């Protein structure tokens, strides 16, 4: 008998093909709802540091698409951690694994309800890890074990920005 998780999760992969739209480049890899199936999938796929530039992984609760437009994301935002270039080599894969474990292990106490999913973006200018939440609320805490500044950005601000930086509503 496998060990059930509290939620079923879907892992998505994004590969930046300039000839296609953003949505067309987003692919569902697979879904799982047990500890054993999580590790089977995790061990089977490339670590983020081995992905090409422009690629993403997203892990979201089953039924929530990893995009701003989804009903359960559109009023929310993300806690964003921006890594520097050295951290791809030193920290990225470990931070992503810790983020995944926090998600599937429901480590955010009562705030786990608020969590929609997490994204890792592999980018030349520096990689990003974010945790997306349902509402723009700071009345909860996410125990992310990191040594970096993180800020909370609303999807409204991110999707309507003109430059590359979105203002933080809160930072910790
Ligand atoms: P990105 O991949 O989140 O960040 O968004 P990147 O590549 O680091 O770029 P930067 O602008 O943060 O510096 C890149 C682009 O992908 C966005 O400007 C959108 O055009 C598109 N995009 C990203 N997301 C998360 C979405 C989404 O949820 N919905 C739609 N429609 N487009 C998105």
Coordinates of C-alpha atoms and ligand atoms in Angstrom, one line a residue:
X1 CA 0.0 0.0 0.0
X2 CA 1.4 3.4 -1.0
X3 CA 1.4 6.4 1.4
X4 CA -1.3 8.9 0.3
X5 CA -0.6 12.7 0.1
X6 CA -3.2 15.1 1.3
X7 CA -3.6 16.5 -2.2
X8 CA -3.2 15.2 -5.8
X9 CA -0.5 17.3 -7.6
X10 CA 0.3 17.9 -11.2
X11 CA 3.8 18.6 -12.5
X12 CA 4.0 20.9 -15.6
X13 CA 6.9 21.6 -17.9
X14 CA 7.4 24.8 -20.0
X15 CA 9.8 24.9 -22.9
X16 CA 10.3 28.2 -24.5
X17 CA 9.6 27.7 -28.3
X18 CA 9.3 31.2 -29.7
X19 CA 7.1 30.0 -32.6
X20 CA 4.4 29.0 -30.2
X21 CA 2.2 30.9 -27.7
X22 CA 3.0 30.8 -23.9
X23 CA 0.1 28.5 -23.3
X24 CA 1.0 26.1 -26.1
X25 CA 4.5 25.7 -24.6
X26 CA 3.1 24.5 -21.3
X27 CA 2.8 20.7 -21.0
X28 CA 1.4 18.5 -18.3
X29 CA 4.0 15.9 -17.4
X30 CA 2.0 13.8 -14.9
X31 CA 0.0 13.7 -11.7
X32 CA 0.5 11.9 -8.4
X33 CA -1.1 11.5 -5.0
X34 CA 1.3 9.3 -3.1
X35 CA 4.7 9.7 -1.6
X36 CA 6.1 6.8 -3.7
X37 CA 4.8 8.3 -6.9
X38 CA 6.2 11.7 -6.0
X39 CA 9.7 10.2 -5.6
X40 CA 9.4 8.0 -8.7
X41 CA 8.6 11.1 -10.8
X42 CA 11.2 13.3 -9.0
X43 CA 13.9 10.7 -9.6
X44 CA 12.9 10.3 -13.2
X45 CA 13.2 13.9 -14.4
X46 CA 16.1 16.4 -14.8
X47 CA 17.0 18.7 -12.0
X48 CA 16.2 22.4 -12.7
X49 CA 19.9 23.2 -13.1
X50 CA 20.1 20.8 -16.1
X51 CA 17.2 22.5 -18.0
X52 CA 17.8 24.9 -20.8
X53 CA 17.3 28.6 -20.4
X54 CA 13.6 29.7 -20.7
X55 CA 12.3 26.4 -19.2
X56 CA 10.1 26.1 -16.1
X57 CA 8.7 23.4 -13.9
X58 CA 5.4 24.0 -12.1
X59 CA 3.9 21.9 -9.4
X60 CA 0.2 22.8 -8.8
X61 CA -2.7 21.2 -7.0
X62 CA -4.7 19.1 -9.4
X63 CA -7.3 21.3 -11.1
X64 CA -5.3 24.5 -10.9
X65 CA -3.5 25.5 -14.1
X66 CA -0.1 27.1 -13.5
X67 CA -1.1 30.4 -15.0
X68 CA -2.4 33.8 -13.8
X69 CA -5.7 33.3 -15.6
X70 CA -6.9 30.2 -13.6
X71 CA -9.8 31.2 -11.3
X72 CA -7.8 30.0 -8.3
X73 CA -4.8 32.1 -9.2
X74 CA -6.3 35.3 -10.6
X75 CA -6.9 37.0 -7.2
X76 CA -3.6 35.9 -5.8
X77 CA 0.1 36.3 -6.2
X78 CA 3.4 34.7 -5.5
X79 CA 6.2 34.7 -3.0
X80 CA 9.2 35.1 -5.3
X81 CA 12.8 34.2 -4.6
X82 CA 15.3 35.4 -7.1
X83 CA 18.6 33.6 -7.2
X84 CA 21.9 34.9 -8.5
X85 CA 23.9 33.1 -11.2
X86 CA 26.2 31.2 -8.8
X87 CA 23.2 29.8 -7.0
X88 CA 22.2 27.7 -10.1
X89 CA 25.2 25.6 -9.3
X90 CA 25.1 25.8 -5.5
X91 CA 21.5 26.1 -4.4
X92 CA 18.9 25.9 -7.1
X93 CA 18.2 22.1 -7.1
X94 CA 18.2 21.9 -3.3
X95 CA 15.8 24.9 -2.9
X96 CA 13.5 23.5 -5.5
X97 CA 13.4 20.1 -3.8
X98 CA 12.7 21.7 -0.4
X99 CA 9.9 23.7 -2.0
X100 CA 8.4 20.6 -3.5
X101 CA 8.6 18.8 -0.1
X102 CA 6.9 21.8 1.6
X103 CA 4.1 21.6 -0.9
X104 CA 3.4 17.9 -1.0
X105 CA 4.1 17.6 2.7
X106 CA 1.6 20.5 3.4
X107 CA 4.2 22.2 5.6
X108 CA 2.5 25.5 5.8
X109 CA 0.1 24.7 8.6
X110 CA -3.2 26.4 8.1
X111 CA -1.7 28.4 5.2
X112 CA -1.4 25.2 3.1
X113 CA -5.0 25.9 2.0
X114 CA -3.8 29.2 0.5
X115 CA -1.1 27.5 -1.6
X116 CA -1.9 26.8 -5.3
X117 CA 1.5 25.6 -6.4
X118 CA 5.2 26.5 -7.1
X119 CA 7.2 27.4 -10.1
X120 CA 10.9 27.3 -11.0
X121 CA 12.0 29.5 -13.9
X122 CA 15.5 28.8 -15.4
X123 CA 16.7 32.1 -16.8
X124 CA 20.1 33.6 -18.0
X125 CA 19.6 36.6 -15.8
X126 CA 19.1 34.4 -12.7
X127 CA 16.7 31.7 -11.8
X128 CA 13.5 32.2 -9.8
X129 CA 11.5 30.0 -7.4
X130 CA 8.0 31.1 -6.5
X131 CA 5.1 29.9 -4.4
X132 CA 1.8 30.9 -5.7
X133 CA -1.1 31.7 -3.4
X134 CA -4.8 32.0 -3.8
X135 CA -5.2 35.4 -2.2
X136 CA -3.1 38.5 -1.7
X137 CA -3.0 38.0 2.0
X138 CA 0.0 38.4 4.3
X139 CA -1.8 37.0 7.3
X140 CA -0.1 33.7 7.0
X141 CA 3.5 32.6 7.0
X142 CA 5.3 30.2 4.7
X143 CA 8.2 28.5 6.3
X144 CA 10.6 28.5 3.3
X145 CA 14.1 27.6 4.5
X146 CA 16.1 30.0 2.5
X147 CA 18.9 32.5 2.9
X148 CA 17.5 35.1 0.5
X149 CA 15.2 38.0 0.3
X150 CA 11.8 37.1 -0.9
X151 CA 8.9 39.4 -1.9
X152 CA 5.2 38.9 -2.5
X153 CA 3.9 40.1 -5.9
X154 CA 0.3 40.1 -7.0
X155 CA -0.5 38.5 -10.3
X156 CA -2.3 41.7 -11.4
X157 CA 0.9 43.6 -11.0
X158 CA 3.1 41.0 -12.7
X159 CA 0.8 40.5 -15.7
X160 CA 0.4 44.2 -16.3
X161 CA 4.0 45.4 -15.8
X162 CA 5.8 46.9 -18.7
X163 CA 9.4 46.3 -17.6
X164 CA 11.0 43.2 -16.1
X165 CA 10.5 44.0 -12.4
X166 CA 7.3 43.8 -10.5
X167 CA 6.8 45.8 -7.3
X168 CA 6.7 43.8 -4.1
X169 CA 3.6 44.2 -1.9
X170 CA 5.5 42.7 1.0
X171 CA 9.0 41.4 1.5
X172 CA 10.7 39.3 4.2
Ligands
LIG1 P1 8.0 34.5 -16.9 O1 8.3 33.3 -17.6 O2 7.1 34.4 -15.7 O3 9.2 35.4 -16.5 O4 7.2 35.5 -17.9 P2 10.6 35.8 -17.3 O5 10.8 34.9 -18.5 O6 11.7 35.8 -16.3 O7 10.3 37.2 -17.7 P3 10.2 38.5 -16.8 O8 9.2 39.4 -17.6 O9 9.7 38.2 -15.5 O10 11.6 39.2 -16.8 C1 7.6 35.8 -19.2 C2 6.4 36.0 -20.1 O11 5.6 34.8 -20.2 C3 5.3 37.0 -19.5 O12 5.6 38.3 -19.8 C4 4.1 36.5 -20.3 O13 4.1 36.9 -21.6 C5 4.3 35.0 -20.3 N1 3.6 34.4 -19.1 C6 4.1 34.1 -17.9 N2 3.2 33.6 -17.1 C7 3.4 33.1 -15.7 C8 2.0 33.6 -17.7 C9 0.7 33.3 -17.4 O14 0.4 32.8 -16.3 N3 -0.3 33.5 -18.3 C10 0.0 34.0 -19.5 N4 -0.9 34.2 -20.4 N5 1.3 34.3 -19.9 C11 2.3 34.2 -19.0

